PDB file of C-alpha atoms in Angstrom:
ATOM      1  CA  ARG A   1     -12.442 -17.395 -11.415  1.00  0.00           C
ATOM      2  CA  VAL A   2     -13.967 -14.210  -9.755  1.00  0.00           C
ATOM      3  CA  PHE A   3     -16.874 -11.925 -10.554  1.00  0.00           C
ATOM      4  CA  GLY A   4     -18.373 -14.595 -12.820  1.00  0.00           C
ATOM      5  CA  HIS A   5     -16.435 -13.936 -16.047  1.00  0.00           C
ATOM      6  CA  TRP A   6     -12.938 -12.960 -14.864  1.00  0.00           C
ATOM      7  CA  GLN A   7     -10.014 -15.334 -14.366  1.00  0.00           C
ATOM      8  CA  ILE A   8      -6.949 -14.585 -12.243  1.00  0.00           C
ATOM      9  CA  LYS A   9      -3.880 -14.929 -14.481  1.00  0.00           C
ATOM     10  CA  GLU A  10      -0.928 -13.364 -12.791  1.00  0.00           C
ATOM     11  CA  PHE A  11       0.295 -12.100  -9.414  1.00  0.00           C
ATOM     12  CA  LEU A  12       1.414  -8.456  -9.742  1.00  0.00           C
ATOM     13  CA  GLY A  13       2.480  -7.473  -6.233  1.00  0.00           C
ATOM     14  CA  SER A  14       1.607  -7.158  -2.593  1.00  0.00           C
ATOM     15  CA  GLY A  15       0.837  -4.187  -0.346  1.00  0.00           C
ATOM     16  CA  SER A  16       2.686  -3.120   2.790  1.00  0.00           C
ATOM     17  CA  GLY A  17       2.290  -5.505   5.694  1.00  0.00           C
ATOM     18  CA  GLY A  18       1.220  -8.383   3.478  1.00  0.00           C
ATOM     19  CA  LYS A  19      -2.490  -7.707   3.976  1.00  0.00           C
ATOM     20  CA  SER A  20      -3.257  -7.041   0.350  1.00  0.00           C
ATOM     21  CA  ALA A  21      -2.260  -8.388  -3.050  1.00  0.00           C
ATOM     22  CA  VAL A  22      -2.878  -7.353  -6.677  1.00  0.00           C
ATOM     23  CA  PHE A  23      -3.481  -9.723  -9.617  1.00  0.00           C
ATOM     24  CA  ARG A  24      -4.030  -9.438 -13.376  1.00  0.00           C
ATOM     25  CA  LEU A  25      -7.469 -10.587 -14.533  1.00  0.00           C
ATOM     26  CA  GLU A  26      -8.554 -11.670 -18.016  1.00  0.00           C
ATOM     27  CA  HIS A  27     -12.161 -11.765 -19.209  1.00  0.00           C
ATOM     28  CA  THR A  28     -13.050 -15.393 -19.967  1.00  0.00           C
ATOM     29  CA  GLU A  29     -15.397 -14.551 -22.892  1.00  0.00           C
ATOM     30  CA  THR A  30     -13.760 -11.467 -24.465  1.00  0.00           C
ATOM     31  CA  ARG A  31     -10.177 -11.975 -25.451  1.00  0.00           C
ATOM     32  CA  GLY A  32      -7.690  -9.247 -24.619  1.00  0.00           C
ATOM     33  CA  VAL A  33      -9.859  -7.532 -22.044  1.00  0.00           C
ATOM     34  CA  GLU A  34      -8.056  -7.156 -18.718  1.00  0.00           C
ATOM     35  CA  SER A  35      -8.545  -5.724 -15.265  1.00  0.00           C
ATOM     36  CA  ALA A  36      -6.701  -5.594 -11.979  1.00  0.00           C
ATOM     37  CA  LEU A  37      -7.858  -7.367  -8.837  1.00  0.00           C
ATOM     38  CA  LYS A  38      -6.976  -6.074  -5.403  1.00  0.00           C
ATOM     39  CA  VAL A  39      -7.465  -8.652  -2.671  1.00  0.00           C
ATOM     40  CA  ILE A  40      -7.548  -7.313   0.942  1.00  0.00           C
ATOM     41  CA  SER A  41      -7.331  -9.676   3.925  1.00  0.00           C
ATOM     42  CA  LEU A  42      -9.883  -8.196   6.365  1.00  0.00           C
ATOM     43  CA  ILE A  43      -9.743 -10.874   9.077  1.00  0.00           C
ATOM     44  CA  GLU A  44      -8.113 -14.277   9.556  1.00  0.00           C
ATOM     45  CA  GLU A  45      -8.375 -16.780  12.363  1.00  0.00           C
ATOM     46  CA  HIS A  46      -6.759 -20.153  13.045  1.00  0.00           C
ATOM     47  CA  GLY A  47      -8.891 -23.219  13.720  1.00  0.00           C
ATOM     48  CA  ARG A  48     -12.590 -23.584  12.986  1.00  0.00           C
ATOM     49  CA  LEU A  49     -15.337 -21.172  13.875  1.00  0.00           C
ATOM     50  CA  GLU A  50     -17.648 -23.926  15.237  1.00  0.00           C
ATOM     51  CA  SER A  51     -14.950 -24.918  17.765  1.00  0.00           C
ATOM     52  CA  PHE A  52     -15.076 -21.383  19.300  1.00  0.00           C
ATOM     53  CA  SER A  53     -17.160 -20.628  22.325  1.00  0.00           C
ATOM     54  CA  PRO A  54     -20.431 -18.712  21.627  1.00  0.00           C
ATOM     55  CA  ASP A  55     -18.878 -15.469  22.959  1.00  0.00           C
ATOM     56  CA  ARG A  56     -15.763 -15.990  20.807  1.00  0.00           C
ATOM     57  CA  GLN A  57     -17.925 -16.673  17.751  1.00  0.00           C
ATOM     58  CA  ARG A  58     -19.876 -13.515  18.415  1.00  0.00           C
ATOM     59  CA  GLU A  59     -16.656 -11.489  18.748  1.00  0.00           C
ATOM     60  CA  TYR A  60     -15.363 -12.788  15.427  1.00  0.00           C
ATOM     61  CA  LEU A  61     -18.611 -12.019  13.559  1.00  0.00           C
ATOM     62  CA  GLN A  62     -18.737  -8.521  15.052  1.00  0.00           C
ATOM     63  CA  ALA A  63     -15.085  -7.878  14.075  1.00  0.00           C
ATOM     64  CA  ARG A  64     -15.646  -9.302  10.557  1.00  0.00           C
ATOM     65  CA  ASP A  65     -18.672  -7.046   9.960  1.00  0.00           C
ATOM     66  CA  ALA A  66     -16.947  -3.965  11.397  1.00  0.00           C
ATOM     67  CA  ARG A  67     -13.860  -4.497   9.221  1.00  0.00           C
ATOM     68  CA  SER A  68     -16.051  -5.107   6.155  1.00  0.00           C
ATOM     69  CA  ALA A  69     -17.872  -1.815   6.749  1.00  0.00           C
ATOM     70  CA  GLN A  70     -14.560  -0.012   7.179  1.00  0.00           C
ATOM     71  CA  ALA A  71     -13.141  -1.604   3.962  1.00  0.00           C
ATOM     72  CA  GLU A  72     -16.155  -0.406   1.970  1.00  0.00           C
ATOM     73  CA  ARG A  73     -14.951   3.131   2.748  1.00  0.00           C
ATOM     74  CA  GLU A  74     -12.232   2.791   0.070  1.00  0.00           C
ATOM     75  CA  VAL A  75     -14.802   1.666  -2.494  1.00  0.00           C
ATOM     76  CA  CYS A  76     -17.090   4.611  -1.647  1.00  0.00           C
ATOM     77  CA  LEU A  77     -14.203   7.039  -2.008  1.00  0.00           C
ATOM     78  CA  MET A  78     -13.165   5.530  -5.390  1.00  0.00           C
ATOM     79  CA  ASP A  79     -16.776   5.502  -6.578  1.00  0.00           C
ATOM     80  CA  ALA A  80     -17.152   9.192  -5.686  1.00  0.00           C
ATOM     81  CA  LEU A  81     -14.316   9.971  -8.006  1.00  0.00           C
ATOM     82  CA  GLN A  82     -15.384   7.609 -10.829  1.00  0.00           C
ATOM     83  CA  GLY A  83     -14.788   8.669 -14.367  1.00  0.00           C
ATOM     84  CA  ASN A  84     -11.983  11.220 -13.746  1.00  0.00           C
ATOM     85  CA  THR A  85      -8.928  10.962 -15.989  1.00  0.00           C
ATOM     86  CA  ASN A  86      -6.391  11.129 -13.106  1.00  0.00           C
ATOM     87  CA  ILE A  87      -8.150   8.778 -10.653  1.00  0.00           C
ATOM     88  CA  VAL A  88      -7.872   4.968 -10.906  1.00  0.00           C
ATOM     89  CA  ASP A  89     -11.254   3.627 -12.051  1.00  0.00           C
ATOM     90  CA  TYR A  90     -13.154   1.432  -9.562  1.00  0.00           C
ATOM     91  CA  LEU A  91     -15.211  -1.245 -11.393  1.00  0.00           C
ATOM     92  CA  ASP A  92     -16.665  -3.737  -8.899  1.00  0.00           C
ATOM     93  CA  HIS A  93     -16.208  -5.317  -5.455  1.00  0.00           C
ATOM     94  CA  THR A  94     -17.335  -8.223  -3.355  1.00  0.00           C
ATOM     95  CA  PHE A  95     -16.593 -10.088  -0.139  1.00  0.00           C
ATOM     96  CA  VAL A  96     -15.400 -13.653   0.073  1.00  0.00           C
ATOM     97  CA  ASP A  97     -15.648 -15.742   3.258  1.00  0.00           C
ATOM     98  CA  TRP A  98     -13.166 -18.621   3.093  1.00  0.00           C
ATOM     99  CA  THR A  99     -12.238 -21.736   5.091  1.00  0.00           C
ATOM    100  CA  ASP A 100      -9.265 -24.062   4.655  1.00  0.00           C
ATOM    101  CA  GLU A 101      -7.453 -26.707   6.697  1.00  0.00           C
ATOM    102  CA  PHE A 102      -5.666 -24.089   8.797  1.00  0.00           C
ATOM    103  CA  GLY A 103      -8.312 -21.482   9.514  1.00  0.00           C
ATOM    104  CA  PHE A 104     -10.978 -19.177   8.140  1.00  0.00           C
ATOM    105  CA  GLY A 105     -11.586 -15.511   7.400  1.00  0.00           C
ATOM    106  CA  ARG A 106     -12.916 -12.894   5.007  1.00  0.00           C
ATOM    107  CA  ASP A 107     -11.305 -11.107   2.068  1.00  0.00           C
ATOM    108  CA  MET A 108     -12.456  -8.116   0.080  1.00  0.00           C
ATOM    109  CA  LEU A 109     -12.021  -8.205  -3.736  1.00  0.00           C
ATOM    110  CA  ILE A 110     -11.905  -4.984  -5.659  1.00  0.00           C
ATOM    111  CA  ARG A 111     -11.793  -4.953  -9.456  1.00  0.00           C
ATOM    112  CA  MET A 112     -10.078  -1.910 -10.989  1.00  0.00           C
ATOM    113  CA  GLU A 113      -8.638  -0.877 -14.321  1.00  0.00           C
ATOM    114  CA  LYS A 114      -5.217  -2.436 -14.999  1.00  0.00           C
ATOM    115  CA  LEU A 115      -2.400   0.052 -14.925  1.00  0.00           C
ATOM    116  CA  THR A 116       1.414   0.248 -14.463  1.00  0.00           C
ATOM    117  CA  ASP A 117       2.646   1.681 -11.157  1.00  0.00           C
ATOM    118  CA  LEU A 118       5.268   4.376 -10.992  1.00  0.00           C
ATOM    119  CA  ARG A 119       7.360   2.454  -8.436  1.00  0.00           C
ATOM    120  CA  GLY A 120       7.664  -0.408 -10.935  1.00  0.00           C
ATOM    121  CA  GLN A 121       8.958   1.911 -13.605  1.00  0.00           C
ATOM    122  CA  ILE A 122      11.516   3.388 -11.214  1.00  0.00           C
ATOM    123  CA  SER A 123      12.631  -0.109 -10.074  1.00  0.00           C
ATOM    124  CA  VAL A 124      13.503  -1.210 -13.643  1.00  0.00           C
ATOM    125  CA  GLY A 125      15.602   1.927 -14.106  1.00  0.00           C
ATOM    126  CA  LYS A 126      13.345   4.023 -16.315  1.00  0.00           C
ATOM    127  CA  GLU A 127      14.776   7.503 -16.859  1.00  0.00           C
ATOM    128  CA  PHE A 128      12.074  10.192 -16.959  1.00  0.00           C
ATOM    129  CA  THR A 129      12.347  13.250 -19.214  1.00  0.00           C
ATOM    130  CA  ARG A 130      11.672  16.686 -17.854  1.00  0.00           C
ATOM    131  CA  GLU A 131       8.346  16.709 -19.651  1.00  0.00           C
ATOM    132  CA  GLU A 132       7.338  13.363 -18.095  1.00  0.00           C
ATOM    133  CA  ILE A 133       8.234  14.610 -14.563  1.00  0.00           C
ATOM    134  CA  LEU A 134       6.201  17.783 -15.102  1.00  0.00           C
ATOM    135  CA  LYS A 135       3.267  15.644 -16.356  1.00  0.00           C
ATOM    136  CA  ILE A 136       3.393  13.431 -13.249  1.00  0.00           C
ATOM    137  CA  GLY A 137       3.206  16.569 -11.105  1.00  0.00           C
ATOM    138  CA  ARG A 138       0.381  18.125 -13.055  1.00  0.00           C
ATOM    139  CA  ASP A 139      -1.689  14.928 -13.243  1.00  0.00           C
ATOM    140  CA  ILE A 140      -1.363  14.156  -9.528  1.00  0.00           C
ATOM    141  CA  CYS A 141      -2.105  17.727  -8.574  1.00  0.00           C
ATOM    142  CA  THR A 142      -5.264  17.475 -10.708  1.00  0.00           C
ATOM    143  CA  ALA A 143      -6.154  14.230  -8.906  1.00  0.00           C
ATOM    144  CA  LEU A 144      -5.620  15.844  -5.513  1.00  0.00           C
ATOM    145  CA  SER A 145      -7.753  18.823  -6.567  1.00  0.00           C
ATOM    146  CA  LEU A 146     -10.568  16.416  -7.486  1.00  0.00           C
ATOM    147  CA  CYS A 147     -10.180  14.633  -4.153  1.00  0.00           C
ATOM    148  CA  HIS A 148     -10.360  17.909  -2.228  1.00  0.00           C
ATOM    149  CA  GLU A 149     -13.498  18.960  -4.152  1.00  0.00           C
ATOM    150  CA  GLU A 150     -15.127  15.774  -2.817  1.00  0.00           C
ATOM    151  CA  GLY A 151     -13.794  16.387   0.677  1.00  0.00           C
ATOM    152  CA  ILE A 152     -11.325  13.467   0.471  1.00  0.00           C
ATOM    153  CA  LEU A 153      -7.874  13.556   2.109  1.00  0.00           C
ATOM    154  CA  HIS A 154      -5.706  10.831   0.488  1.00  0.00           C
ATOM    155  CA  ARG A 155      -2.833  10.778   3.084  1.00  0.00           C
ATOM    156  CA  ASP A 156      -0.462   8.427   1.261  1.00  0.00           C
ATOM    157  CA  ILE A 157       1.006   9.940  -1.857  1.00  0.00           C
ATOM    158  CA  LYS A 158       3.944   7.799  -3.021  1.00  0.00           C
ATOM    159  CA  PRO A 159       5.204   6.125  -6.196  1.00  0.00           C
ATOM    160  CA  GLU A 160       3.433   2.838  -5.328  1.00  0.00           C
ATOM    161  CA  ASN A 161       0.085   4.683  -5.379  1.00  0.00           C
ATOM    162  CA  ILE A 162       0.687   6.529  -8.645  1.00  0.00           C
ATOM    163  CA  PHE A 163      -0.173   4.682 -11.868  1.00  0.00           C
ATOM    164  CA  ILE A 164       0.082   5.285 -15.642  1.00  0.00           C
ATOM    165  CA  ASN A 165      -2.365   4.170 -18.263  1.00  0.00           C
ATOM    166  CA  LYS A 166      -1.742   3.274 -21.932  1.00  0.00           C
ATOM    167  CA  LYS A 167      -2.388   6.849 -23.044  1.00  0.00           C
ATOM    168  CA  GLY A 168       0.292   8.195 -20.774  1.00  0.00           C
ATOM    169  CA  HIS A 169      -1.984   9.721 -18.119  1.00  0.00           C
ATOM    170  CA  TYR A 170      -0.855   9.416 -14.481  1.00  0.00           C
ATOM    171  CA  LYS A 171      -3.501   8.350 -11.964  1.00  0.00           C
ATOM    172  CA  LEU A 172      -3.800   8.321  -8.211  1.00  0.00           C
ATOM    173  CA  GLY A 173      -4.992   5.120  -6.576  1.00  0.00           C
ATOM    174  CA  ASP A 174      -5.168   3.215  -3.287  1.00  0.00           C
ATOM    175  CA  PHE A 175      -7.595   5.070  -1.031  1.00  0.00           C
ATOM    176  CA  GLY A 176      -7.356   2.539   1.744  1.00  0.00           C
ATOM    177  CA  ILE A 177      -6.322   5.030   4.453  1.00  0.00           C
ATOM    178  CA  SER A 178      -8.034   8.091   2.958  1.00  0.00           C
ATOM    179  CA  ARG A 179     -10.712   9.837   4.979  1.00  0.00           C
ATOM    180  CA  MET A 180     -13.565  12.227   4.436  1.00  0.00           C
ATOM    181  CA  VAL A 181     -12.972  15.716   5.661  1.00  0.00           C
ATOM    182  CA  SER A 182     -15.984  17.850   6.620  1.00  0.00           C
ATOM    183  CA  SER A 183     -15.960  21.583   5.999  1.00  0.00           C
ATOM    184  CA  THR A 184     -15.606  22.151   9.719  1.00  0.00           C
ATOM    185  CA  SER A 185     -12.866  19.606  10.475  1.00  0.00           C
ATOM    186  CA  SER A 186      -9.152  20.139  10.461  1.00  0.00           C
ATOM    187  CA  ALA A 187      -7.381  19.246   7.169  1.00  0.00           C
ATOM    188  CA  VAL A 188      -4.195  18.281   8.998  1.00  0.00           C
ATOM    189  CA  ALA A 189      -3.421  14.601   8.632  1.00  0.00           C
ATOM    190  CA  SER A 190      -3.110  12.630  11.845  1.00  0.00           C
ATOM    191  CA  THR A 191       0.441  11.762  12.987  1.00  0.00           C
ATOM    192  CA  GLY A 192       1.377   8.170  12.078  1.00  0.00           C
ATOM    193  CA  ILE A 193      -0.944   7.812   9.067  1.00  0.00           C
ATOM    194  CA  GLY A 194       0.537   6.757   5.809  1.00  0.00           C
ATOM    195  CA  THR A 195       4.104   5.825   4.822  1.00  0.00           C
ATOM    196  CA  PRO A 196       6.757   7.441   7.096  1.00  0.00           C
ATOM    197  CA  GLN A 197       9.176   8.193   4.174  1.00  0.00           C
ATOM    198  CA  TYR A 198       6.433  10.245   2.541  1.00  0.00           C
ATOM    199  CA  TRP A 199       4.919  12.040   5.589  1.00  0.00           C
ATOM    200  CA  ALA A 200       4.340  15.721   5.404  1.00  0.00           C
ATOM    201  CA  PRO A 201       6.754  17.562   7.782  1.00  0.00           C
ATOM    202  CA  GLU A 202       3.934  18.511  10.221  1.00  0.00           C
ATOM    203  CA  GLN A 203       3.235  14.804  10.813  1.00  0.00           C
ATOM    204  CA  THR A 204       6.615  14.271  12.424  1.00  0.00           C
ATOM    205  CA  SER A 205       6.386  17.160  14.890  1.00  0.00           C
TER     206      SER A 205
END
């Protein structure tokens, strides 16, 4: 059980590098109400914290707090775009410190609306009509326009980060490597950021 009234019911998939996972949530008091849970592993250590030297304990706590602050960037970006038809809706988040027999660490839990990802549809052999393909393009261009209005550069547009809701609207999600772009900074994405197969040509030069 997470966030008080939500129960994890099903594993939906994992992110690149195995540092994140997505689950289906059901509300424990309202039947039929669902959400998606994204779990991000921020830091993980083997052993027990109390067995570390004082300096090592301090290093761990500093790294944990720094990674937590960095992870909240994704939440802030999603929240800035809240309520737009073509952006995945952020609903809630929290941090969980955990300990087991092998080690300890901290995870970040983000609750979002439950959607179907475009990669999943492609994987099961769905054939898209011309109208559907055009709608994907229009909807994601709208999402990117909204991002740019807020000064947000997404940097990882790919099928795994494009979702569809029950009404047939395509939405952009996963702002984990996005960054804020000031009016005076360059809008060119840094080389090596994102997924290589989907890099813009200028990233490979």
